Amino acid sequence: MTQNAILFIPDISGFTEFVHHTAISHSRHIISELLELLIDSNNMGLELAEIEGDALFLYKLEDNIDISVIEKQIETMFLAFHSHLKRYEYQRICHCGACSSAYNLKIKFVVHSGEIEFIEVKNFKKPYGSSVIQAHRLLKNTVPLDEYAIFTKDILPIAENNKQQHTTEYDFGNITFSYKSLEHLKAKVPIPNPIPEDIPKHKLFDETEIIKISAINLYEVISNFDYRLLWTKGINKLEYEKNKVNRAGLKHKCLINVNDEIEQTTVAKRVQSNQLVYGESTTNMPFIKRMNNYFILEETKEGYTKLNIEVFVDFKPFAILMKPFFKKNLKKVISENIKKLVILIDSGFTGNEN
């Protein structure tokens, strides 16, 4: 049985080739976040048929087409997409190829209408038919823009004097469509508030170690929660969002001594242009208002990185008397962690093993 439907495809593009595993892994997480965001921005009752790499295939069974509703849906997704990228650029702490170029990502939309049928595989129902094929073929086109929305004549009738139209030849024949630039919508993307840099006043630890590994690979080992238990003492379990790249403001929980749970927030601070920095802040420790620890990385020569670890603390009232104890305990724990980290790196581990 055939039914009329709107076929709606948002497609993400812009990532170039990556030269190492870290960028590939992080690009996968970034795209995953963006696709989830687009799904959550669905306001017109579209059904998700399939996630297709960097694109979504959505549809809605509909006889009457309201172009204003469709254009509003495109605007909502476009603004959500670029708001997320702008916020990510403010919050990112990683300097791999994917994270540092995420702001270059673009989005385009293909909107088509036609008759569809459904095929069922086990309990999964999927749109099928020539209209579905046509919508997907339109992803490959000659539109001279980076970000745009394509509308076939079934969605938006094409006026004879419309300059923004193309006729493209496909394997099923020629198809004529109109397109609209989305560039003007960028003026509506809000500027996110910058993350404040607020460092506790008491420095309790400051030591440096030279480690035989590149700065970008060491940064991945330190900042990636997947590897934390391999080199950090005293943590029994780590809870975090596995489908997100670690960035400023992201929270995770550490289970210490079986029953004690500590929540930490990823932070950063200003460093020199040739340095990388990763930090974490916690506020729920006994006697301490807040503790920030920072890992500052600087590649001294190819394959060697100077790792500087700093810890700053604000004490609760009268707990300042315990400063010598905390300082001694921190030195012991962090020194042991550094030794484990060096042993891990010397074994050949680079963070590219997944």
Tab-separated table of C-alpha atoms in Angstrom:
chain	number	residue	atom	x	y	z
A	1	MET	CA	0.000	0.000	0.000
A	2	THR	CA	1.489	3.367	-1.023
A	3	GLN	CA	1.151	6.518	1.109
A	4	ASN	CA	2.142	10.139	0.594
A	5	ALA	CA	5.048	11.284	2.728
A	6	ILE	CA	7.482	14.125	3.304
A	7	LEU	CA	11.077	12.858	3.115
A	8	PHE	CA	13.517	14.951	5.138
A	9	ILE	CA	17.307	14.418	5.219
A	10	PRO	CA	19.716	16.577	7.261
A	11	ASP	CA	23.290	15.793	6.174
A	12	ILE	CA	26.487	16.825	8.006
A	13	SER	CA	29.731	17.435	6.139
A	14	GLY	CA	33.065	19.146	6.651
A	15	PHE	CA	35.475	16.737	8.318
A	16	THR	CA	38.612	16.189	6.253
A	17	GLU	CA	41.017	13.244	6.440
A	18	PHE	CA	42.497	12.481	9.844
A	19	VAL	CA	46.058	11.333	10.344
A	20	HIS	CA	45.735	9.472	13.625
A	21	HIS	CA	43.299	7.426	15.647
A	22	THR	CA	42.488	10.093	18.225
A	23	ALA	CA	40.920	12.377	15.623
A	24	ILE	CA	38.905	9.524	14.091
A	25	SER	CA	37.597	8.469	17.506
A	26	HIS	CA	36.716	12.009	18.542
A	27	SER	CA	35.087	12.814	15.196
A	28	ARG	CA	32.809	9.809	15.718
A	29	HIS	CA	31.711	11.157	19.113
A	30	ILE	CA	31.215	14.706	17.784
A	31	ILE	CA	29.034	13.488	14.894
A	32	SER	CA	27.081	11.261	17.299
A	33	GLU	CA	26.328	14.252	19.553
A	34	LEU	CA	25.230	16.357	16.594
A	35	LEU	CA	22.943	13.641	15.216
A	36	GLU	CA	21.345	13.215	18.645
A	37	LEU	CA	20.866	16.976	18.810
A	38	LEU	CA	19.135	17.014	15.412
A	39	ILE	CA	16.812	14.205	16.502
A	40	ASP	CA	15.970	16.122	19.693
A	41	SER	CA	15.256	19.253	17.598
A	42	ASN	CA	12.507	17.488	15.633
A	43	ASN	CA	9.426	19.648	16.204
A	44	MET	CA	7.197	18.610	13.282
A	45	GLY	CA	6.611	14.987	14.159
A	46	LEU	CA	9.099	13.444	11.750
A	47	GLU	CA	9.777	9.730	12.129
A	48	LEU	CA	13.372	8.484	12.157
A	49	ALA	CA	13.777	5.852	9.465
A	50	GLU	CA	17.528	5.415	9.688
A	51	ILE	CA	20.846	6.942	10.779
A	52	GLU	CA	23.012	6.931	7.652
A	53	GLY	CA	26.593	7.750	8.567
A	54	ASP	CA	26.653	11.538	8.975
A	55	ALA	CA	22.989	11.969	7.966
A	56	LEU	CA	19.487	11.247	9.236
A	57	PHE	CA	16.687	9.878	7.075
A	58	LEU	CA	13.394	11.177	8.466
A	59	TYR	CA	9.867	11.050	7.076
A	60	LYS	CA	6.302	12.012	7.867
A	61	LEU	CA	3.157	10.548	6.345
A	62	GLU	CA	1.433	13.663	5.077
A	63	ASP	CA	-0.966	14.629	2.279
A	64	ASN	CA	-0.940	18.380	2.879
A	65	ILE	CA	2.397	20.189	2.736
A	66	ASP	CA	2.981	23.426	4.658
A	67	ILE	CA	6.288	24.909	3.480
A	68	SER	CA	6.369	27.364	6.399
A	69	VAL	CA	6.389	24.470	8.898
A	70	ILE	CA	9.173	22.732	6.973
A	71	GLU	CA	11.279	25.914	6.790
A	72	LYS	CA	10.787	26.472	10.519
A	73	GLN	CA	11.970	22.912	11.178
A	74	ILE	CA	15.078	23.522	9.065
A	75	GLU	CA	15.808	26.753	10.945
A	76	THR	CA	15.394	25.035	14.332
A	77	MET	CA	17.823	22.257	13.406
A	78	PHE	CA	20.291	24.670	11.793
A	79	LEU	CA	20.417	26.931	14.860
A	80	ALA	CA	20.702	23.977	17.257
A	81	PHE	CA	23.533	22.531	15.142
A	82	HIS	CA	25.583	25.736	14.985
A	83	SER	CA	24.845	26.744	18.589
A	84	HIS	CA	26.276	23.408	19.682
A	85	LEU	CA	29.394	23.845	17.534
A	86	LYS	CA	29.980	27.370	18.828
A	87	ARG	CA	29.579	26.218	22.426
A	88	TYR	CA	31.859	23.258	21.732
A	89	GLU	CA	34.564	25.601	20.401
A	90	TYR	CA	34.390	27.554	23.677
A	91	GLN	CA	34.503	24.407	25.811
A	92	ARG	CA	36.854	22.111	23.934
A	93	ILE	CA	40.100	21.134	25.605
A	94	CYS	CA	41.417	18.697	22.992
A	95	HIS	CA	43.586	19.833	20.072
A	96	CYS	CA	43.287	16.780	17.820
A	97	GLY	CA	42.296	17.227	14.180
A	98	ALA	CA	38.608	16.511	14.777
A	99	CYS	CA	38.120	18.709	17.846
A	100	SER	CA	40.067	21.674	16.476
A	101	SER	CA	38.214	21.625	13.144
A	102	ALA	CA	34.692	20.840	14.386
A	103	TYR	CA	33.669	24.468	13.872
A	104	ASN	CA	34.104	23.865	10.115
A	105	LEU	CA	31.261	21.358	10.017
A	106	LYS	CA	28.355	22.227	7.722
A	107	ILE	CA	24.790	21.028	7.379
A	108	LYS	CA	22.494	20.785	4.378
A	109	PHE	CA	18.918	19.565	3.992
A	110	VAL	CA	17.075	17.660	1.293
A	111	VAL	CA	13.268	17.803	1.392
A	112	HIS	CA	11.200	15.746	-1.029
A	113	SER	CA	7.675	14.406	-1.207
A	114	GLY	CA	6.154	11.422	-2.909
A	115	GLU	CA	4.540	8.055	-2.546
A	116	ILE	CA	6.295	5.477	-0.376
A	117	GLU	CA	5.742	1.915	0.731
A	118	PHE	CA	7.216	0.131	3.709
A	119	ILE	CA	9.314	-2.968	3.974
A	120	GLU	CA	9.616	-4.816	7.253
A	121	VAL	CA	12.666	-6.685	8.519
A	122	LYS	CA	11.816	-8.446	11.782
A	123	ASN	CA	10.132	-5.628	13.777
A	124	PHE	CA	11.762	-2.752	11.904
A	125	LYS	CA	9.709	-0.812	9.332
A	126	LYS	CA	11.523	1.217	6.697
A	127	PRO	CA	10.257	3.523	3.883
A	128	TYR	CA	10.843	2.142	0.419
A	129	GLY	CA	10.262	3.214	-3.179
A	130	SER	CA	11.422	5.491	-5.995
A	131	SER	CA	10.763	8.665	-3.959
A	132	VAL	CA	13.154	7.442	-1.270
A	133	ILE	CA	15.828	6.782	-3.912
A	134	GLN	CA	15.331	10.231	-5.454
A	135	ALA	CA	15.688	11.995	-2.074
A	136	HIS	CA	18.972	10.234	-1.380
A	137	ARG	CA	20.366	10.877	-4.870
A	138	LEU	CA	19.786	14.596	-4.305
A	139	LEU	CA	22.453	14.571	-1.603
A	140	LYS	CA	24.901	14.547	-4.524
A	141	ASN	CA	24.264	17.703	-6.493
A	142	THR	CA	25.888	20.775	-8.018
A	143	VAL	CA	24.522	23.449	-5.683
A	144	PRO	CA	27.308	26.067	-5.353
A	145	LEU	CA	26.860	26.548	-1.583
A	146	ASP	CA	28.116	24.895	1.597
A	147	GLU	CA	24.894	25.104	3.588
A	148	TYR	CA	21.495	25.053	1.943
A	149	ALA	CA	18.097	23.400	1.759
A	150	ILE	CA	16.925	21.614	-1.382
A	151	PHE	CA	13.188	21.473	-2.160
A	152	THR	CA	11.798	19.397	-4.983
A	153	LYS	CA	8.799	20.701	-6.919
A	154	ASP	CA	6.535	18.418	-4.896
A	155	ILE	CA	7.476	20.456	-1.800
A	156	LEU	CA	7.952	23.931	-3.250
A	157	PRO	CA	6.658	24.733	-6.735
A	158	ILE	CA	9.424	26.160	-8.907
A	159	ALA	CA	8.757	29.537	-10.527
A	160	GLU	CA	10.043	30.036	-14.066
A	161	ASN	CA	12.178	33.038	-13.007
A	162	ASN	CA	13.699	31.291	-9.998
A	163	LYS	CA	17.471	31.660	-10.339
A	164	GLN	CA	18.121	29.329	-7.430
A	165	GLN	CA	17.183	26.157	-9.233
A	166	HIS	CA	19.078	23.269	-10.754
A	167	THR	CA	18.313	20.420	-13.051
A	168	THR	CA	20.558	17.434	-12.433
A	169	GLU	CA	20.769	14.146	-14.287
A	170	TYR	CA	20.626	10.992	-12.212
A	171	ASP	CA	20.396	7.310	-13.068
A	172	PHE	CA	16.589	7.530	-12.888
A	173	GLY	CA	16.462	10.624	-15.142
A	174	ASN	CA	16.519	14.400	-14.687
A	175	ILE	CA	15.142	16.106	-11.614
A	176	THR	CA	14.626	19.841	-11.141
A	177	PHE	CA	14.732	21.371	-7.690
A	178	SER	CA	15.058	24.762	-6.035
A	179	TYR	CA	17.435	25.580	-3.216
A	180	LYS	CA	17.795	28.218	-0.529
A	181	SER	CA	20.948	29.379	1.202
A	182	LEU	CA	20.984	29.032	4.987
A	183	GLU	CA	23.878	31.442	5.513
A	184	HIS	CA	21.601	34.230	6.802
A	185	LEU	CA	20.560	32.049	9.754
A	186	LYS	CA	24.055	32.225	11.256
A	187	ALA	CA	23.269	35.767	12.439
A	188	LYS	CA	20.701	34.178	14.799
A	189	VAL	CA	23.184	31.775	16.427
A	190	PRO	CA	23.698	32.990	20.019
A	191	ILE	CA	27.195	33.588	21.390
A	192	PRO	CA	27.754	31.286	24.390
A	193	ASN	CA	28.933	32.659	27.703
A	194	PRO	CA	32.660	32.026	28.190
A	195	ILE	CA	33.598	29.523	30.869
A	196	PRO	CA	35.022	31.448	33.846
A	197	GLU	CA	38.603	30.789	34.865
A	198	ASP	CA	38.627	30.604	38.641
A	199	ILE	CA	41.623	29.009	40.347
A	200	PRO	CA	41.794	28.239	44.097
A	201	LYS	CA	44.437	30.282	45.920
A	202	HIS	CA	46.573	27.669	47.733
A	203	LYS	CA	49.042	25.778	45.526
A	204	LEU	CA	49.742	22.388	47.130
A	205	PHE	CA	51.607	20.612	44.363
A	206	ASP	CA	53.822	21.563	41.420
A	207	GLU	CA	56.094	18.978	39.813
A	208	THR	CA	57.427	18.223	36.347
A	209	GLU	CA	58.252	14.982	34.540
A	210	ILE	CA	59.681	14.349	31.055
A	211	ILE	CA	57.813	11.516	29.321
A	212	LYS	CA	58.773	9.829	26.066
A	213	ILE	CA	55.612	10.407	24.036
A	214	SER	CA	54.208	13.169	21.847
A	215	ALA	CA	52.182	15.868	23.593
A	216	ILE	CA	48.973	15.103	21.658
A	217	ASN	CA	49.147	11.385	22.506
A	218	LEU	CA	49.942	12.039	26.179
A	219	TYR	CA	47.037	14.476	26.287
A	220	GLU	CA	44.719	11.759	24.973
A	221	VAL	CA	45.910	9.263	27.626
A	222	ILE	CA	45.392	11.785	30.441
A	223	SER	CA	42.082	13.324	29.327
A	224	ASN	CA	40.340	10.185	28.037
A	225	PHE	CA	38.363	8.577	30.862
A	226	ASP	CA	38.613	5.194	29.121
A	227	TYR	CA	42.270	5.068	30.216
A	228	ARG	CA	42.033	6.661	33.667
A	229	LEU	CA	41.986	3.447	35.691
A	230	LEU	CA	45.185	2.301	33.956
A	231	TRP	CA	47.363	4.853	35.741
A	232	THR	CA	45.416	6.486	38.598
A	233	LYS	CA	45.612	5.041	42.087
A	234	GLY	CA	42.651	4.760	44.444
A	235	ILE	CA	39.812	4.940	41.906
A	236	ASN	CA	37.655	1.820	41.770
A	237	LYS	CA	35.169	3.009	39.172
A	238	LEU	CA	34.561	5.952	36.855
A	239	GLU	CA	31.119	7.053	35.633
A	240	TYR	CA	30.954	9.325	32.579
A	241	GLU	CA	29.146	9.845	29.268
A	242	LYS	CA	30.943	7.488	26.923
A	243	ASN	CA	29.548	8.998	23.715
A	244	LYS	CA	30.933	12.504	24.364
A	245	VAL	CA	34.401	13.969	23.892
A	246	ASN	CA	35.714	15.273	27.215
A	247	ARG	CA	35.508	19.088	27.367
A	248	ALA	CA	35.250	21.968	29.820
A	249	GLY	CA	32.126	21.757	31.957
A	250	LEU	CA	31.642	18.000	31.497
A	251	LYS	CA	31.120	16.129	34.766
A	252	HIS	CA	32.151	12.635	35.815
A	253	LYS	CA	32.062	10.638	39.039
A	254	CYS	CA	34.891	8.731	40.702
A	255	LEU	CA	34.190	5.920	43.160
A	256	ILE	CA	36.953	5.909	45.775
A	257	ASN	CA	37.424	3.403	48.581
A	258	VAL	CA	34.355	1.440	47.433
A	259	ASN	CA	31.738	3.769	48.970
A	260	ASP	CA	33.042	7.345	48.598
A	261	GLU	CA	31.835	9.132	45.465
A	262	ILE	CA	33.486	12.294	44.176
A	263	GLU	CA	32.065	14.386	41.344
A	264	GLN	CA	34.589	16.195	39.177
A	265	THR	CA	34.192	18.799	36.445
A	266	THR	CA	36.582	19.234	33.535
A	267	VAL	CA	38.222	22.678	33.584
A	268	ALA	CA	41.003	24.563	31.816
A	269	LYS	CA	43.161	27.638	32.359
A	270	ARG	CA	45.337	29.959	30.310
A	271	VAL	CA	48.685	28.547	29.237
A	272	GLN	CA	51.300	29.448	26.641
A	273	SER	CA	50.490	28.959	22.966
A	274	ASN	CA	52.888	25.981	22.708
A	275	GLN	CA	51.267	24.175	25.662
A	276	LEU	CA	48.192	22.000	26.179
A	277	VAL	CA	46.284	21.992	29.457
A	278	TYR	CA	43.777	19.611	31.006
A	279	GLY	CA	42.223	20.151	34.423
A	280	GLU	CA	39.621	18.798	36.813
A	281	SER	CA	37.808	20.485	39.696
A	282	THR	CA	35.960	18.959	42.629
A	283	THR	CA	33.972	20.536	45.467
A	284	ASN	CA	32.781	17.595	47.554
A	285	MET	CA	35.911	16.567	49.474
A	286	PRO	CA	36.247	16.639	53.291
A	287	PHE	CA	37.804	19.889	54.644
A	288	ILE	CA	38.136	21.341	51.135
A	289	LYS	CA	35.832	23.855	49.409
A	290	ARG	CA	37.355	23.204	46.027
A	291	MET	CA	40.389	21.515	44.519
A	292	ASN	CA	41.656	22.034	40.945
A	293	ASN	CA	44.398	19.909	39.425
A	294	TYR	CA	45.988	20.767	36.078
A	295	PHE	CA	48.137	18.801	33.657
A	296	ILE	CA	50.194	21.168	31.485
A	297	LEU	CA	51.924	19.560	28.506
A	298	GLU	CA	54.710	20.972	26.384
A	299	GLU	CA	56.505	19.011	23.687
A	300	THR	CA	60.223	19.729	24.236
A	301	LYS	CA	61.432	17.822	21.184
A	302	GLU	CA	59.855	15.318	18.829
A	303	GLY	CA	58.483	12.391	20.824
A	304	TYR	CA	59.211	13.916	24.270
A	305	THR	CA	56.788	15.898	26.450
A	306	LYS	CA	57.324	17.923	29.610
A	307	LEU	CA	54.395	17.208	31.931
A	308	ASN	CA	53.798	19.738	34.711
A	309	ILE	CA	51.185	18.878	37.346
A	310	GLU	CA	49.738	21.619	39.536
A	311	VAL	CA	47.162	21.341	42.337
A	312	PHE	CA	45.345	24.320	43.868
A	313	VAL	CA	43.002	24.216	46.880
A	314	ASP	CA	40.566	26.423	48.773
A	315	PHE	CA	40.085	25.137	52.337
A	316	LYS	CA	36.956	25.165	54.464
A	317	PRO	CA	37.098	27.278	57.666
A	318	PHE	CA	39.926	26.210	59.999
A	319	ALA	CA	40.895	23.353	57.636
A	320	ILE	CA	43.888	25.447	56.555
A	321	LEU	CA	45.615	23.963	59.615
A	322	MET	CA	45.653	20.649	57.755
A	323	LYS	CA	47.520	22.080	54.770
A	324	PRO	CA	50.820	20.261	55.572
A	325	PHE	CA	48.957	16.932	55.775
A	326	PHE	CA	47.176	17.455	52.454
A	327	LYS	CA	50.398	18.573	50.815
A	328	LYS	CA	52.258	15.469	51.986
A	329	ASN	CA	49.437	13.119	50.991
A	330	LEU	CA	49.023	14.736	47.553
A	331	LYS	CA	52.726	14.430	46.848
A	332	LYS	CA	52.639	10.706	47.660
A	333	VAL	CA	49.525	9.902	45.604
A	334	ILE	CA	50.419	12.013	42.549
A	335	SER	CA	54.029	10.807	42.503
A	336	GLU	CA	52.778	7.215	42.440
A	337	ASN	CA	50.342	8.074	39.638
A	338	ILE	CA	53.114	9.672	37.594
A	339	LYS	CA	55.231	6.523	38.003
A	340	LYS	CA	52.323	4.372	36.811
A	341	LEU	CA	51.748	6.754	33.904
A	342	VAL	CA	55.416	6.585	32.857
A	343	ILE	CA	55.395	2.770	33.087
A	344	LEU	CA	52.220	2.667	30.975
A	345	ILE	CA	53.743	4.932	28.295
A	346	ASP	CA	57.065	3.065	28.333
A	347	SER	CA	55.137	-0.150	27.632
A	348	GLY	CA	54.137	1.351	24.274
A	349	PHE	CA	50.666	2.579	25.188
A	350	THR	CA	49.692	5.732	23.265
A	351	GLY	CA	45.919	5.978	23.589
A	352	ASN	CA	45.436	4.737	20.022
A	353	GLU	CA	44.661	1.161	20.965
A	354	ASN	CA	40.847	1.150	20.589
